[in-house]
Amino acid sequence: MKKYWHVINIGIQNSLTYRFNFLARALFGLVPLIAMLYVWQKIYAGKGAGTSVGSYSLAGMISYYLLITVVDALTAVNEDDWLIAADIKDGNISQLLLKPIDYLWYRLCLYLSGRLTYLAVAFIPLALFFACFRSYLEPPADGVALAAFLLSTALTALLQFFMSYAMAMLAFWVLEVSTFIFILYAFEYIASGHLFPLDILPRGLEQALYFTPFPYQLYFPVSVYIGKAAGMDLLRGLLVQASWVIAAYGAARFAWRRGIKHYSAVGG
Amino acid sequence: MKPTSPNPQPERSGVGTRPPPPASPSFSRLFRPALRYCGVYAALWKNSVAREMSFKANFLLWILVELLWFAMQLCFIGVLYLHTEHIGTWTQWQVVLLIGASHFVQQIFQAFFLINCTNLSELVRNGKLDFLLLLPVNTRFVVSLRQVDLGAFVNAASAIAVMIYAARQLQLAPSAGQIAGFLALCAAGVMIHYSLMFLLASISFWTVRAQGIVWGYYNLFNVARLPDEAFGGLFKALFTFALPMLLVSNVPVRLLADKLSSPGPVLLLLGMSAVCFAVSELGWRFSMRRYTSASS
């Protein structure tokens, strides 16, 4: 176990080298968010006072986006998939295969340390931003919702990571994986609730999305926080989310095993 | 990463080595450099085509990726307009026209400039800029236009298709003048994207890892495709006068869709594109002074 702490430690030091990159990412990332809030404000203003979109009042909509930002900052995979693919393509995994560590756990540690560093660097700009909108921030529905939110956010992080990892395994077979990563990312972007809350979609479409892993990558923990998923829905949601995590983990392990048989250590 | 030829030498085509014809010196002084640069640029194109065609599957996949993202943006607008009739005075099909126009501007920018801007930090990091500095052409010219992204032209065509469809839904019948004006304003928009991105890429002379900053610019494209009326206050001022994202595609669409009440925005867009270009030239010259070759 101890060796993985070292990995996390090294990972933090490595990502700190790129702290300005992280800061730029956090600051630029706020721009589309602010733009989105402006657009919603205009839409609500056009509809007249006291109206709602789906079940969201203007305040509810704003707090939805704020929560999405929090969960995203906690769980987003930003470069891990590229780095894993590059490790495979350039033959860097050869030397890692010789070490008594498991590549998947090794990468998970690096992902976690990347997230920790990102949070440390982005904390000040994010905190300032949230301070401006503090009136819209509401506490979670109740204690159970809070606990479930934390659990579900952790599951989200694992799901995000395992899916990216499994995707990056494609690098064993194709030279250029970025196109595949971008295609997956496009679906994640719209179907995970990043752009808009999924329950403002037509009912049938929303239901269909629940058969994909995407809502569990971002939307689900937020819906738990604001109390949209409670009681049996909450329990079922958590179970489905956990199943997706296990499935993604299985896919990641399977792809790795197949890939390593195929691997020819280019450049190693 | 797309592979780049380690030592691009497209300038060896012979243009520009002949002595000037003795007949009319004023004519040749005016046109010979322009012709020479055209020759150089044609050679760069030939290189790019050859490069793209050696990775055909990848080339097609990138087009697919862009199409998918474009479709996602249109879906998003579709979802917004399920819940409202208009954003400010912008109706659904006007916003579709706007998304099409901003995609068009972005893709044309991508076709000519994007890869070159993102490659600049790489050139600085591994010292390959040396080779480009030694070439007997303007360095900014060759740095900015070295590679052409052919797939982006296909995507620009898809943007045009969407714009035509939206214009039909709006029952617009733009005059030839309007279309020419629209294209000219789009060109000004492309210049703004290019100048700002190039300026940002020049930061790589200070911090070697400037890709994050260049990547960050991608977020600003998101602002360019939203209707300007949604914004106000500091945000609007910032994205009109400092980073004129709210002009880049909004103004051309306003011209096309008869949404202009005065020529002010048009002049502002043209003015801002000139200012941005001038600032980026200053920034480039200032940065070049800091270049101290990495490897040799």
Coordinates of C-alpha atoms in Angstrom, one line a residue, chain A residues 60-261:
Chain A
G60 CA -32.7 26.6 -8.9
M61 CA -31.1 26.7 -12.4
I62 CA -28.2 28.8 -11.3
S63 CA -27.5 26.5 -8.3
Y64 CA -27.7 23.5 -10.7
Y65 CA -24.8 24.9 -12.7
L66 CA -22.8 25.8 -9.6
L67 CA -23.1 22.2 -8.3
I68 CA -22.1 20.8 -11.7
T69 CA -19.0 23.0 -11.5
V70 CA -18.2 21.6 -8.1
V71 CA -18.7 17.9 -9.1
D72 CA -16.8 18.5 -12.3
A73 CA -13.9 20.1 -10.4
L74 CA -13.8 17.1 -8.1
T75 CA -14.1 14.4 -10.7
A76 CA -13.1 15.5 -14.2
V77 CA -10.5 13.5 -16.0
N78 CA -8.5 16.1 -17.8
E79 CA -5.4 14.7 -19.3
D80 CA -5.1 11.2 -17.8
D81 CA -6.6 9.5 -20.9
W82 CA -4.0 11.2 -23.1
L83 CA -1.2 10.4 -20.8
I84 CA -2.1 6.7 -20.6
A85 CA -2.4 6.5 -24.4
A86 CA 0.9 8.2 -24.7
D87 CA 2.5 5.8 -22.2
I88 CA 1.4 2.9 -24.3
K89 CA 2.2 4.4 -27.7
D90 CA 5.7 5.5 -26.7
G91 CA 6.5 2.3 -24.9
N92 CA 6.8 3.8 -21.5
I93 CA 4.7 1.1 -19.9
S94 CA 7.6 -1.4 -20.5
Q95 CA 9.5 -0.1 -17.5
L96 CA 6.3 0.1 -15.4
L97 CA 5.5 -3.6 -16.3
L98 CA 8.8 -4.5 -14.6
K99 CA 7.9 -2.8 -11.4
P100 CA 5.9 -4.4 -8.7
I101 CA 3.0 -2.1 -9.2
D102 CA -0.3 -2.4 -10.9
Y103 CA -0.7 0.0 -13.8
L104 CA -4.3 0.6 -13.2
W105 CA -3.9 1.5 -9.5
Y106 CA -0.8 3.5 -10.4
R107 CA -2.8 5.6 -12.9
L108 CA -5.7 5.9 -10.4
C109 CA -3.2 7.4 -7.9
L110 CA -1.9 9.8 -10.4
Y111 CA -5.5 10.8 -11.3
L112 CA -6.3 11.4 -7.7
S113 CA -3.2 13.5 -7.1
G114 CA -4.0 15.5 -10.3
R115 CA -7.5 16.2 -8.9
L116 CA -6.1 17.2 -5.5
T117 CA -3.6 19.6 -7.1
Y118 CA -6.3 21.0 -9.4
L119 CA -8.5 21.7 -6.4
A120 CA -5.7 23.4 -4.5
V121 CA -4.9 25.6 -7.4
A122 CA -8.4 26.3 -8.5
F123 CA -9.7 26.8 -5.0
I124 CA -9.2 30.6 -4.9
P125 CA -10.8 31.5 -8.2
L126 CA -13.7 29.1 -7.6
A127 CA -14.2 30.3 -4.1
L128 CA -14.4 33.9 -5.3
F129 CA -16.8 32.9 -8.0
F130 CA -19.0 31.1 -5.6
A131 CA -18.9 34.0 -3.2
C132 CA -20.5 36.1 -5.9
F133 CA -23.4 33.6 -6.2
R134 CA -23.6 32.6 -2.6
S135 CA -27.3 33.6 -2.3
Y136 CA -28.1 30.8 -4.8
L137 CA -26.3 28.1 -3.0
E138 CA -28.5 26.0 -0.8
P139 CA -27.6 23.3 1.6
P140 CA -28.5 19.7 0.6
A141 CA -32.0 18.5 1.1
D142 CA -31.1 16.6 4.3
G143 CA -28.3 14.6 6.0
V144 CA -29.1 11.4 3.9
A145 CA -28.9 13.5 0.7
L146 CA -25.5 14.9 1.8
A147 CA -24.1 11.5 2.6
A148 CA -25.5 10.0 -0.6
F149 CA -24.1 13.0 -2.6
L150 CA -20.6 12.4 -1.3
L151 CA -20.8 8.6 -2.0
S152 CA -22.2 9.2 -5.4
T153 CA -19.5 11.8 -6.2
A154 CA -16.9 9.3 -5.3
L155 CA -18.5 6.8 -7.6
T156 CA -18.6 9.4 -10.3
A157 CA -14.9 9.9 -10.0
L158 CA -14.3 6.2 -10.3
L159 CA -16.6 5.9 -13.3
Q160 CA -15.0 8.8 -15.1
F161 CA -11.6 7.4 -14.5
F162 CA -12.3 3.8 -15.5
M163 CA -14.1 4.8 -18.6
S164 CA -11.2 7.0 -19.7
Y165 CA -8.8 4.3 -18.8
A166 CA -10.7 1.7 -20.9
M167 CA -10.9 4.2 -23.8
A168 CA -7.2 4.9 -23.6
M169 CA -6.5 1.1 -23.9
L170 CA -7.4 1.6 -27.6
A171 CA -3.8 2.9 -27.9
F172 CA -2.7 -0.8 -28.0
W173 CA -4.4 -1.1 -31.4
V174 CA -4.6 2.3 -33.0
L175 CA -1.9 5.0 -33.2
E176 CA -4.1 8.0 -32.8
V177 CA -6.7 7.7 -30.0
S178 CA -7.6 11.4 -29.6
T179 CA -10.4 11.1 -32.2
F180 CA -12.1 8.3 -30.2
I181 CA -11.6 10.2 -26.9
F182 CA -13.2 13.3 -28.4
I183 CA -16.2 11.3 -29.7
L184 CA -16.8 9.8 -26.3
Y185 CA -16.3 13.2 -24.8
A186 CA -18.9 14.8 -27.1
F187 CA -21.5 12.4 -25.8
E188 CA -20.4 12.9 -22.2
Y189 CA -20.6 16.6 -22.7
I190 CA -24.3 16.7 -23.6
A191 CA -25.6 13.6 -22.0
S192 CA -24.0 13.9 -18.6
G193 CA -25.8 17.1 -17.7
H194 CA -22.9 19.4 -18.3
L195 CA -24.7 21.7 -20.6
F196 CA -28.2 21.6 -19.1
P197 CA -30.1 19.6 -16.5
L198 CA -31.3 16.4 -18.1
D199 CA -34.8 16.7 -16.7
I200 CA -35.7 19.6 -18.9
L201 CA -35.5 17.2 -21.8
P202 CA -38.6 15.5 -23.2
R203 CA -39.5 12.7 -20.8
G204 CA -38.8 9.8 -23.2
L205 CA -35.4 11.1 -24.1
E206 CA -34.5 11.6 -20.5
Q207 CA -35.6 8.0 -19.6
A208 CA -33.6 6.7 -22.5
L209 CA -30.4 8.4 -21.3
Y210 CA -30.7 6.6 -18.0
F211 CA -29.8 3.4 -19.9
T212 CA -26.4 4.9 -20.7
P213 CA -23.6 5.5 -18.2
F214 CA -23.5 9.2 -19.0
P215 CA -26.0 10.7 -16.5
Y216 CA -24.0 8.9 -13.7
Q217 CA -20.9 10.7 -14.8
L218 CA -22.1 14.1 -13.5
Y219 CA -25.9 14.6 -13.4
F220 CA -26.8 11.9 -10.8
P221 CA -24.8 13.3 -7.8
V222 CA -26.2 16.7 -8.5
S223 CA -29.7 15.5 -8.6
V224 CA -29.1 13.7 -5.3
Y225 CA -27.8 16.9 -3.7
I226 CA -30.9 19.0 -4.8
G227 CA -33.1 16.1 -3.6
K228 CA -34.5 15.1 -7.0
A229 CA -33.5 11.6 -6.3
A230 CA -34.7 10.4 -2.9
G231 CA -36.0 7.3 -1.3
M232 CA -36.2 4.3 -3.6
D233 CA -35.0 6.4 -6.6
L234 CA -31.9 7.3 -4.7
L235 CA -31.2 3.7 -3.7
R236 CA -31.8 2.4 -7.2
G237 CA -29.7 5.2 -8.7
L238 CA -26.7 4.4 -6.5
L239 CA -27.0 0.7 -7.3
V240 CA -27.0 1.4 -11.0
Q241 CA -24.1 3.8 -10.7
A242 CA -22.1 1.2 -8.7
S243 CA -22.9 -1.3 -11.4
W244 CA -21.6 1.0 -14.1
V245 CA -18.4 1.5 -12.1
I246 CA -17.9 -2.2 -11.9
A247 CA -18.7 -2.6 -15.6
A248 CA -16.2 0.1 -16.5
Y249 CA -13.6 -1.5 -14.2
G250 CA -14.2 -4.8 -15.9
A251 CA -13.9 -3.3 -19.3
A252 CA -10.7 -1.5 -18.3
R253 CA -9.1 -4.8 -16.9
F254 CA -10.3 -6.8 -19.9
A255 CA -8.9 -4.3 -22.5
W256 CA -5.6 -4.1 -20.6
R257 CA -5.2 -7.9 -20.6
R258 CA -6.0 -8.2 -24.3
G259 CA -3.8 -5.2 -25.1
I260 CA -0.8 -6.4 -23.2
K261 CA -0.8 -9.6 -25.3

